[in-house]
Short mmCIF file of C-alpha atoms and ligand atoms in Angstrom, two decimals:
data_model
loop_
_atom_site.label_atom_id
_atom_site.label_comp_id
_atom_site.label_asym_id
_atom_site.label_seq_id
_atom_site.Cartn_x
_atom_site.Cartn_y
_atom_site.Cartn_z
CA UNK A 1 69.42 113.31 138.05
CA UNK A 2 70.15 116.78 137.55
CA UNK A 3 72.63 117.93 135.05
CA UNK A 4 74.95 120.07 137.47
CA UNK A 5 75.66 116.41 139.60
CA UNK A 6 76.79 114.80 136.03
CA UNK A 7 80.08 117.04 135.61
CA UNK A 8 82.03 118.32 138.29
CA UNK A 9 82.05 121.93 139.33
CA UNK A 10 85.59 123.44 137.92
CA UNK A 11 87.90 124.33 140.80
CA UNK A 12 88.67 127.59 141.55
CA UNK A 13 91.85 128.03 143.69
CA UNK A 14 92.09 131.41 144.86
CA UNK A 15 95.54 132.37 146.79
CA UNK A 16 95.89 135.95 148.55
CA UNK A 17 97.92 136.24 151.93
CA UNK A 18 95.59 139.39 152.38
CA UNK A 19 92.56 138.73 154.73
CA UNK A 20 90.68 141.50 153.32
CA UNK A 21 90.92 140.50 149.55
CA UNK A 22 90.79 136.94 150.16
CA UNK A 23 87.15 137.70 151.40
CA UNK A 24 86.69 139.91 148.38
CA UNK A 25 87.75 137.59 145.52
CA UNK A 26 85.42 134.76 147.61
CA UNK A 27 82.67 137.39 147.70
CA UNK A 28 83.20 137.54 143.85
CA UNK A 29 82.83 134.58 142.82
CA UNK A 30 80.43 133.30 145.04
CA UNK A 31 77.10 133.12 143.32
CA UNK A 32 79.33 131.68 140.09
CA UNK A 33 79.01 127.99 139.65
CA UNK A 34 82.43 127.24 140.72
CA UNK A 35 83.89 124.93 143.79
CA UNK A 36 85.69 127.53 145.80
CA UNK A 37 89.31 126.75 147.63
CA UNK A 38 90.75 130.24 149.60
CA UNK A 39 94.07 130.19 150.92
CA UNK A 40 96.36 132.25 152.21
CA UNK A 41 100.14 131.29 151.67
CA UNK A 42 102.02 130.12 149.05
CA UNK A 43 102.57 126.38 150.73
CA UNK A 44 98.97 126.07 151.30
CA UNK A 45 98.44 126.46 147.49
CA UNK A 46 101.19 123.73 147.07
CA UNK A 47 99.58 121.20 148.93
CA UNK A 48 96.11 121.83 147.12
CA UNK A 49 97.62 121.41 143.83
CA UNK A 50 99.91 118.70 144.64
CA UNK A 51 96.49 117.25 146.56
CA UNK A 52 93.66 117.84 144.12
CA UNK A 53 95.14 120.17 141.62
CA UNK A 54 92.51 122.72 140.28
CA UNK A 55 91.08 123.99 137.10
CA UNK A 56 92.08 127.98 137.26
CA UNK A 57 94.38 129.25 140.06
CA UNK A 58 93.64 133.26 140.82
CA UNK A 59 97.01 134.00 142.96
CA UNK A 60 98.95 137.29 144.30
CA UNK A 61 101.72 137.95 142.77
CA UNK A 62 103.98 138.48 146.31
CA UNK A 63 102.92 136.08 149.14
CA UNK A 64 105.17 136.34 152.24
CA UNK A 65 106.42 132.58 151.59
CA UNK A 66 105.87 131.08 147.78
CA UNK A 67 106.20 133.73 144.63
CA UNK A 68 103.01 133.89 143.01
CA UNK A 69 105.23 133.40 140.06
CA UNK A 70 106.67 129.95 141.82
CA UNK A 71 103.30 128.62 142.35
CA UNK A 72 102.49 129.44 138.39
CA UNK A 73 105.44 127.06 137.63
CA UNK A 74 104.52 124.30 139.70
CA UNK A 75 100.82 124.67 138.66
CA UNK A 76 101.60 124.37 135.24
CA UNK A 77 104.11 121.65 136.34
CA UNK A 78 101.23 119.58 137.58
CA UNK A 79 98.63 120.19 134.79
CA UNK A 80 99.97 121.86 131.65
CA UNK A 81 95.84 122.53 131.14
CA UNK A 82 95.19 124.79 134.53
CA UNK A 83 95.04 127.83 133.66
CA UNK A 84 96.86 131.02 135.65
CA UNK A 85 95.71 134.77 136.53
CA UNK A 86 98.13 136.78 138.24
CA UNK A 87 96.97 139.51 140.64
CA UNK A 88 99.57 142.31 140.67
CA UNK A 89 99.95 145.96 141.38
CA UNK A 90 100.22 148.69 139.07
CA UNK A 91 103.39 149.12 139.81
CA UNK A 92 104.63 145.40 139.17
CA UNK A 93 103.20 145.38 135.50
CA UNK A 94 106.47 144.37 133.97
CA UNK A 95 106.26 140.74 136.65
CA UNK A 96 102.77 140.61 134.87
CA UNK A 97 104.41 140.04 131.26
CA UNK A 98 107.12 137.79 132.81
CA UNK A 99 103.79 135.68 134.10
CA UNK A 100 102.48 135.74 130.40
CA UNK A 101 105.46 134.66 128.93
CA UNK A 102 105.75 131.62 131.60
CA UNK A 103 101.81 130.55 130.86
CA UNK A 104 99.83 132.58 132.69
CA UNK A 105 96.76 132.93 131.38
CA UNK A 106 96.11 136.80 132.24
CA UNK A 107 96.57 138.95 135.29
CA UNK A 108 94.34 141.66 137.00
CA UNK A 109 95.72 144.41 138.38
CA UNK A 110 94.96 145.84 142.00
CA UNK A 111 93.05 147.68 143.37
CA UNK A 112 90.24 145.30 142.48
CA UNK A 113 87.84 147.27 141.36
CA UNK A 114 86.22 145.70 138.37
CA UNK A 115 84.54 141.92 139.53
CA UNK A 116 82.72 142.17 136.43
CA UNK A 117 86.56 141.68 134.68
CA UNK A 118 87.63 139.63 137.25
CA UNK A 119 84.91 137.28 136.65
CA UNK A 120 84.77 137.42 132.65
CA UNK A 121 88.54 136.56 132.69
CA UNK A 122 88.25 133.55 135.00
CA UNK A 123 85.28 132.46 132.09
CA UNK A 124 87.52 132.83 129.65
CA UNK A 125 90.04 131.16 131.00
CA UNK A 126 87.63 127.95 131.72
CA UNK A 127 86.66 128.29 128.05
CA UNK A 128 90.04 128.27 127.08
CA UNK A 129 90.66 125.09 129.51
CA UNK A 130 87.72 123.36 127.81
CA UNK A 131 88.63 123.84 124.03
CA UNK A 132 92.22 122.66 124.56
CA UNK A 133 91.06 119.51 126.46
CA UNK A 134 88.62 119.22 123.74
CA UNK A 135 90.61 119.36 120.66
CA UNK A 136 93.22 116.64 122.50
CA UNK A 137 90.48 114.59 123.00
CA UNK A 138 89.61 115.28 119.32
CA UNK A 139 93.05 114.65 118.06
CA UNK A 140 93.50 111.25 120.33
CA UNK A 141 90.13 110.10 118.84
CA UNK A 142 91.34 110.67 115.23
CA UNK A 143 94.84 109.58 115.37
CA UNK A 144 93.15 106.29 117.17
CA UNK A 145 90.76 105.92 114.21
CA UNK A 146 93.38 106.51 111.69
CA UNK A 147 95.38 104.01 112.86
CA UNK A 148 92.50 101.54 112.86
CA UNK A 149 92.28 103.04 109.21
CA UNK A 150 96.04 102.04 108.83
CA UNK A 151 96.10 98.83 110.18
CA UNK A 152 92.80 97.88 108.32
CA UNK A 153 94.32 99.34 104.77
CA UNK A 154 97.83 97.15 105.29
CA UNK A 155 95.13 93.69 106.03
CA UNK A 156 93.11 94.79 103.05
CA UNK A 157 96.68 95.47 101.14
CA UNK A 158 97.93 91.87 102.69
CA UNK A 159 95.11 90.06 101.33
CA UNK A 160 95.13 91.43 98.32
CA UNK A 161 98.90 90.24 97.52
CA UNK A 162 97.56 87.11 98.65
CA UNK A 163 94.77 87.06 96.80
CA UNK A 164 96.76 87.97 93.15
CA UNK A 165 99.25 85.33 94.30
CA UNK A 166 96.85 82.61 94.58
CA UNK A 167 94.60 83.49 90.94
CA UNK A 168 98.69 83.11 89.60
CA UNK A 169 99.35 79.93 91.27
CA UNK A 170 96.13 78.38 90.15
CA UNK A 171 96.41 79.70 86.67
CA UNK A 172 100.00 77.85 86.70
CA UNK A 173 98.09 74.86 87.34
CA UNK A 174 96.37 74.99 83.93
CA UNK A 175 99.37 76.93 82.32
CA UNK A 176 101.55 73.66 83.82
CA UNK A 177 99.72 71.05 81.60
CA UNK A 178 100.68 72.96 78.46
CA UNK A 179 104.24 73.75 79.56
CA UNK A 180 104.87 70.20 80.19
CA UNK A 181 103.83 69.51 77.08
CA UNK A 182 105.92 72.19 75.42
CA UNK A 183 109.25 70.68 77.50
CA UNK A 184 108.53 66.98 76.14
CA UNK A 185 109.62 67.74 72.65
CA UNK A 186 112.79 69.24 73.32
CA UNK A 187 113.58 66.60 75.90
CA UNK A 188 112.79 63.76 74.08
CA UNK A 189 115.22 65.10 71.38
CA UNK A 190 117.84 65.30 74.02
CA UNK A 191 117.30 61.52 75.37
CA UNK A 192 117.22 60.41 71.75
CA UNK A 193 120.26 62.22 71.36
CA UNK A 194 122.30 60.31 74.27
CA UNK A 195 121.31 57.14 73.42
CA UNK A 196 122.32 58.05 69.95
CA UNK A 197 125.65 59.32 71.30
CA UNK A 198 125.98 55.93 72.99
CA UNK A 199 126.15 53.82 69.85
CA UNK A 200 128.24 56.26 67.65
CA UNK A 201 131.81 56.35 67.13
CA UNK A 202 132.67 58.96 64.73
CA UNK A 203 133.95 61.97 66.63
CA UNK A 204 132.60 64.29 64.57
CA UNK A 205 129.02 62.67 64.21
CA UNK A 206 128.89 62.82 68.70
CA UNK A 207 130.48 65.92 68.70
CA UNK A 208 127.02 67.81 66.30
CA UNK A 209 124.60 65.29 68.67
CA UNK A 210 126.24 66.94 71.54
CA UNK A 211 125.70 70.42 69.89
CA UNK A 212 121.99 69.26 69.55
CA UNK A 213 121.75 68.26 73.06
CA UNK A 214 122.85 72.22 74.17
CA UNK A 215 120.25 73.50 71.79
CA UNK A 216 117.57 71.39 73.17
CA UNK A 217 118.51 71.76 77.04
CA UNK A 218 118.50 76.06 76.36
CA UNK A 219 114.91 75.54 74.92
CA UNK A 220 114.07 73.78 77.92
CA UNK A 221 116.04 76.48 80.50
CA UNK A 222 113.87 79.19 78.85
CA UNK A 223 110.45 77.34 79.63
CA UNK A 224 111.30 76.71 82.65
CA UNK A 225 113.02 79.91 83.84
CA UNK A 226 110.09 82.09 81.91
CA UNK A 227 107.28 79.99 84.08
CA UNK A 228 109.38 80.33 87.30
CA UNK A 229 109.81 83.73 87.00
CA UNK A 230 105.81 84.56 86.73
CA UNK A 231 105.72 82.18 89.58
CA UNK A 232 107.23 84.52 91.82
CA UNK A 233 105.98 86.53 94.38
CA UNK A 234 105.18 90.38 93.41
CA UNK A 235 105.71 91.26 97.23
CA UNK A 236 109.44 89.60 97.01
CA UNK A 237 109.80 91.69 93.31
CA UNK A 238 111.09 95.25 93.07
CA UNK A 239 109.38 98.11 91.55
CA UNK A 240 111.87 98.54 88.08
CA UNK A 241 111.71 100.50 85.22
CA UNK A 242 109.78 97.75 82.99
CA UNK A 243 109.70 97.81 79.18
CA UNK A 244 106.00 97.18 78.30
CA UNK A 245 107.00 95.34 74.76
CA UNK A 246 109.46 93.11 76.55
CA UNK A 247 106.18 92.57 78.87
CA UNK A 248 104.05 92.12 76.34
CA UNK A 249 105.93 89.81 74.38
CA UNK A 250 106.77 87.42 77.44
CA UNK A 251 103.40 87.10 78.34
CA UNK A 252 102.50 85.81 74.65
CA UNK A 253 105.24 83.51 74.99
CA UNK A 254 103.88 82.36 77.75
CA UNK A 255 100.64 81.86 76.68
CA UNK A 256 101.38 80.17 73.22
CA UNK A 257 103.38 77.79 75.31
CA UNK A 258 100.67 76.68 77.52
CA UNK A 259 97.14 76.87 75.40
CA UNK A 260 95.97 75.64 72.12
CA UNK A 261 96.97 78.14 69.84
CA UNK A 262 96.41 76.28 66.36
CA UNK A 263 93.64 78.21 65.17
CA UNK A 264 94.76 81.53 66.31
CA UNK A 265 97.01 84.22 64.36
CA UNK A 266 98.73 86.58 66.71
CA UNK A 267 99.29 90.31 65.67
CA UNK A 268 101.91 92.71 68.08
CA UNK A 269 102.06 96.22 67.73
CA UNK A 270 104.43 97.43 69.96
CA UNK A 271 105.80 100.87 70.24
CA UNK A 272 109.25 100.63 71.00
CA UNK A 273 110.39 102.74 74.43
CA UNK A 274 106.91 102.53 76.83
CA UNK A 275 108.35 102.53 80.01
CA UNK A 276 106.89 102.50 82.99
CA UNK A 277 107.67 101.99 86.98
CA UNK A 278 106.44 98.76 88.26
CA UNK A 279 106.99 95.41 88.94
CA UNK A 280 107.43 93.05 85.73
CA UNK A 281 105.77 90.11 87.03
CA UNK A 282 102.63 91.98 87.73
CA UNK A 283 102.16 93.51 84.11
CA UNK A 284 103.09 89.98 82.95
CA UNK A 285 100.33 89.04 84.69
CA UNK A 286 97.63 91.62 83.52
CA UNK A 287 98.85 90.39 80.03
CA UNK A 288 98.88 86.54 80.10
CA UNK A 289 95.26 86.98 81.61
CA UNK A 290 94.19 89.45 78.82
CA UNK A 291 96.10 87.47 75.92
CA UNK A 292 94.96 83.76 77.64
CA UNK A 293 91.32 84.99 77.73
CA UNK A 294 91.39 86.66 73.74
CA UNK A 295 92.85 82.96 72.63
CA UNK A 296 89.87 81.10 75.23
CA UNK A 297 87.48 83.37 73.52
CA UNK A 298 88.81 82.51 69.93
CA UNK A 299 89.08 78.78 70.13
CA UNK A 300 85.41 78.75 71.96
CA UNK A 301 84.29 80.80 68.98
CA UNK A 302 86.62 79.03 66.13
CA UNK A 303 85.66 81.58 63.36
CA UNK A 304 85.93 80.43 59.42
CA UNK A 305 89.73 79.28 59.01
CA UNK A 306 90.99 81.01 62.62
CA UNK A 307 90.75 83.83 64.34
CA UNK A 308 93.48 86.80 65.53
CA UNK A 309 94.11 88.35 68.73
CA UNK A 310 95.50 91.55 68.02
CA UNK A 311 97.89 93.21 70.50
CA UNK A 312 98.85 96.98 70.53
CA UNK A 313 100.65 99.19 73.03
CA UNK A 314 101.37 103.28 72.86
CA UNK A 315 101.54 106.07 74.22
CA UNK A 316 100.19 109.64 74.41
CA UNK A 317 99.31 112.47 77.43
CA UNK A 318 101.35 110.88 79.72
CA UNK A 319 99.23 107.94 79.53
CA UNK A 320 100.42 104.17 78.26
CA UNK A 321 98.10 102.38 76.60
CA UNK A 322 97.30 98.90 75.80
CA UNK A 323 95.11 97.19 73.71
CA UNK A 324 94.09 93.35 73.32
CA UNK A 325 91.56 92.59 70.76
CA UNK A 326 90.32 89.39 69.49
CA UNK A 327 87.83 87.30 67.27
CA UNK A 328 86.13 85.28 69.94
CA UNK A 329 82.58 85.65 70.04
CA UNK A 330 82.04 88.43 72.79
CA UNK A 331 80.91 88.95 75.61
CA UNK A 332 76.32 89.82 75.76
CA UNK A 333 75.72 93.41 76.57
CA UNK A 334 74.08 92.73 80.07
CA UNK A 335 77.51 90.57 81.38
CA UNK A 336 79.98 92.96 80.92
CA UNK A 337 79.22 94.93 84.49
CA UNK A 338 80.23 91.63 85.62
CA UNK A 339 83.35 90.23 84.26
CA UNK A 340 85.78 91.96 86.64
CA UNK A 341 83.77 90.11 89.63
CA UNK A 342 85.77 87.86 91.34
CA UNK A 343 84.42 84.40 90.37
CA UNK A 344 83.00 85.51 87.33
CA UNK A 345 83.35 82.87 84.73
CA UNK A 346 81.53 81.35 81.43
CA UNK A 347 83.64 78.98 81.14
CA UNK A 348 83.65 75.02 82.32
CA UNK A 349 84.76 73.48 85.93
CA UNK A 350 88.39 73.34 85.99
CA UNK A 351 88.65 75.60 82.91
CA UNK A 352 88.71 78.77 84.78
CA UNK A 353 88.32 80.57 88.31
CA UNK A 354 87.15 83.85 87.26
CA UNK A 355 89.70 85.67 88.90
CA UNK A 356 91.52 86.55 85.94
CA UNK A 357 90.11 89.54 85.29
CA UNK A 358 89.47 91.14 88.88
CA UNK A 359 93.48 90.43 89.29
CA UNK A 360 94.10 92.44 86.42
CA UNK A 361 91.89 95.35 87.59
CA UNK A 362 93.51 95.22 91.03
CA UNK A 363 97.19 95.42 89.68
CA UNK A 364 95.75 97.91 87.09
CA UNK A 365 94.00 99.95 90.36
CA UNK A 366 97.53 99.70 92.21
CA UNK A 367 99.01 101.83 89.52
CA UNK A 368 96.42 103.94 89.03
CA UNK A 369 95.43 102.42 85.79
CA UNK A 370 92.36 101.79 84.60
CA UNK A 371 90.90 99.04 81.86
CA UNK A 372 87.90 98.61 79.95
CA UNK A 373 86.15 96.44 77.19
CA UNK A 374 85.98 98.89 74.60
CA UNK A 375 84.21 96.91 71.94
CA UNK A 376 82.28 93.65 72.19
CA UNK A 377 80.39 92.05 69.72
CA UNK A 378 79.52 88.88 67.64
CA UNK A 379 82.62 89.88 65.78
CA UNK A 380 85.24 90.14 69.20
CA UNK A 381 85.95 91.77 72.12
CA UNK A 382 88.71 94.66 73.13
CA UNK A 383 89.87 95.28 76.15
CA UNK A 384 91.86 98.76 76.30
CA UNK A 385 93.96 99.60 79.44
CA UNK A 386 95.46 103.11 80.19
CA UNK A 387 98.53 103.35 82.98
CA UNK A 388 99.56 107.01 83.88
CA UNK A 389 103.69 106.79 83.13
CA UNK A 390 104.87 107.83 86.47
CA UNK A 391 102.93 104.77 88.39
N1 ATP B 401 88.17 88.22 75.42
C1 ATP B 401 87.02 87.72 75.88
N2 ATP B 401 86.02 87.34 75.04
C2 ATP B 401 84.86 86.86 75.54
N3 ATP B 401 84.60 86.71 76.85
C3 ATP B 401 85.55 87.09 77.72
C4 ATP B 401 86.81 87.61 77.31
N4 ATP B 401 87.53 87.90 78.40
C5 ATP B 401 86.78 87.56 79.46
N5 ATP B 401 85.60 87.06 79.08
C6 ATP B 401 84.48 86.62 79.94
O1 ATP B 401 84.75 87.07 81.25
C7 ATP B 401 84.78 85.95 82.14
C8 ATP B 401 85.74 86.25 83.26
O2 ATP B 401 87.07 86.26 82.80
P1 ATP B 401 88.25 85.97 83.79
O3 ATP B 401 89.52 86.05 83.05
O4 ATP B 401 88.07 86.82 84.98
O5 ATP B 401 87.96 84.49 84.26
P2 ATP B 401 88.08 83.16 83.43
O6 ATP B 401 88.86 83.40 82.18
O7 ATP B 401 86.72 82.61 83.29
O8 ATP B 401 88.92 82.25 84.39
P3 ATP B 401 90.49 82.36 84.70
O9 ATP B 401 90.98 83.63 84.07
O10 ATP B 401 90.56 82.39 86.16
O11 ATP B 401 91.09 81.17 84.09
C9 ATP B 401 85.13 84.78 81.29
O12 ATP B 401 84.68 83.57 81.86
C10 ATP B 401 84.39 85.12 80.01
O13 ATP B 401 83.04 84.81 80.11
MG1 MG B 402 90.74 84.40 82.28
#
């Protein structure tokens, strides 16, 4: 197949109610690889655009019927991508700007004495015509991929909410055991209570029982309202001004209420006034995953009469930083690359899901954080997380 059969020949509509120049401007263009429409009044013109339209329209200026000026309105009317050249006389030069001003393209003035300008304009016009088509069909194309682009970042964003939801509602699973275990006490001093309260009969014996029973039930309201409030969805949560020590200091609450902490001595050290703008349950997260890992590692390791896990938060360039060090027994040199991998875990069936860490790095990525492990060795690990103040 040859390649002049693959696109079509641009169209060419030339309008002159003059025999004579009609024949010339045909004469012109006729070894140029162009299809070729003459015609000689204004109407005629019509019907071929409204008909077939046409790629560059060559028209007179002053046709007996239809203004060349008319048919440069309804061309562009049509097809907002033809492209116009006025013919007009010397004497008409200032209907030539009007022409520019309305779209045309260019205009040649008569007598026509130049083809070689005649012809290089109608090029230049078809170049014209092909770069604009070109860069819409450029622009369509990218605005199509970028909103493939969009619609795949708000999936990838979508699963990813799911994703840290779901590592938090399993980890409440093994945070549950020890948080039922942490309400028993205080409710078992409240039943004893009552059925103490029962029996007695000095006022003022019921009334400190019943003061007992308040203290107890608080203890309880705080477990439960500090586990149901981790519980909650980030994507139903607010980005706030969070205080990182308040954070910080939940988290370990947390944590000490829902592992075996015997052997482990704790160590905060807080600077007061780290602020930064996020969501609370999300940092709380990053935290009871970094603390609840640092007290995993020390009970695994249980070094000579305990171990600490060390917890420190600052600031400094703009920068907050964190810091959660303990005395578990490491983590070997050639794991590390791996330990923010989804799935990643040492530890036994039902113990962990290895998502802890990868949720952390994800929140962390969010805010355009960043964590390491600084240090690991036979004598601990520390993990060190940096979160640029304005989010
Ligand atoms: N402080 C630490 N000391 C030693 N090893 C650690 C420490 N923190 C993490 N690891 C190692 O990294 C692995 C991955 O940790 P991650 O928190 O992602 O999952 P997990 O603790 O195993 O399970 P999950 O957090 O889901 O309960 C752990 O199994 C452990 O081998
Ligand atoms: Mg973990």
């Amino acid at each position: 197949m040859d390649s002049a059969s693959a696109a079509p020949l641009p169209h060419l509509l030339l309008v002159d109610d003059e025999p004579v120049i009609l024949q010339i401007l045909r004469a012109v263009f006729q070894e140029e690889p162009y299809r070729l429409t003459a015609v000689g009044t204004g109407s005629e013109a019509l019907s071929v655009l409204a008909d077939q339209g046409c790629d560059v329209l060559l028209t007179d200026k002053n046709l007996p019927d239809v203004s060349g000026l008319e048919l440069l309105k309804a061309a562009k009317a049509k097809d907002h991508d033809i492209e116009v050249i006025v013919i007009t006389g010397y004497g008409s030069l200032e209907t030539a700007l009007t022409a520019m001003e309305l779209g045309a393209f260019d205009y040649v003035l008569k007598p026509l004495n130049n083809v070689f300008d005649i012809r290089r304009k109608v090029r230049q016009a078809l170049d014209r015509q092909n770069m604009t088509r070109e860069n819409r069909r450029l622009v369509a194309h990218l605005s199509e991929k970028n909103q493939e682009l969009e619609s795949a970042l708000a999936e990838s964003q979508k699963l990813q909410a799911e994703l840290i939801q779901s590592e938090k509602l399993a980890g409440i699973g093994t945070l549950a055991a020890g948080i039922a275990h942490e309400v028993s006490s205080p409710l078992f001093g409240v039943m004893g209570l009552a059925e103490a309260i029962l029996d007695e009969h000095d006022p003022a014996l019921v009334n400190g029982y019943a003061r007992d029973i308040v203290e107890y039930s608080r203890t309880i309201r705080d477990i439960v309202m500090e586990l149901s409030s981790y519980s909650r969805s980030a994507t139903t949560e607010y980005l706030t001004t969070v205080e990182l020590a308040r954070v910080i200091e939940d988290a370990l609450r947390l944590v000490e209420r829902s592992c075996p902490v015997d052997g482990v001595r704790f160590e905060t050290h807080l600077a007061e006034g780290l602020y930064l703008h996020a969501r609370t349950n999300e940092m709380q997260q990053v935290f009871v995953n970094l603390i609840k890992n640092a007290v995993e590692a020390v009970n695994e390791n249980k070094p000579e009469g305990g171990g600490k896990v060390v917890i420190s938060a600052g600031t400094s360039d703009g920068v907050v930083w964190a810091e959660v060090a303990d005395q578990g027994g490491g983590i070997p040199a050639d794991r590390v690359p791996l330990i923010f991998d989804p799935f990643y875990t040492t530890k036994p069936v039902g113990k962990g899901t290895g998502l802890g860490l990868n949720v952390v790095y994800r929140i962390l990525t969010k805010y355009r954080g960043a964590i390491n492990v600084q240090s690991t060795g036979p004598d601990g690990t520390v993990f060190r997380l940096r979160i640029p103040v304005q989010g």
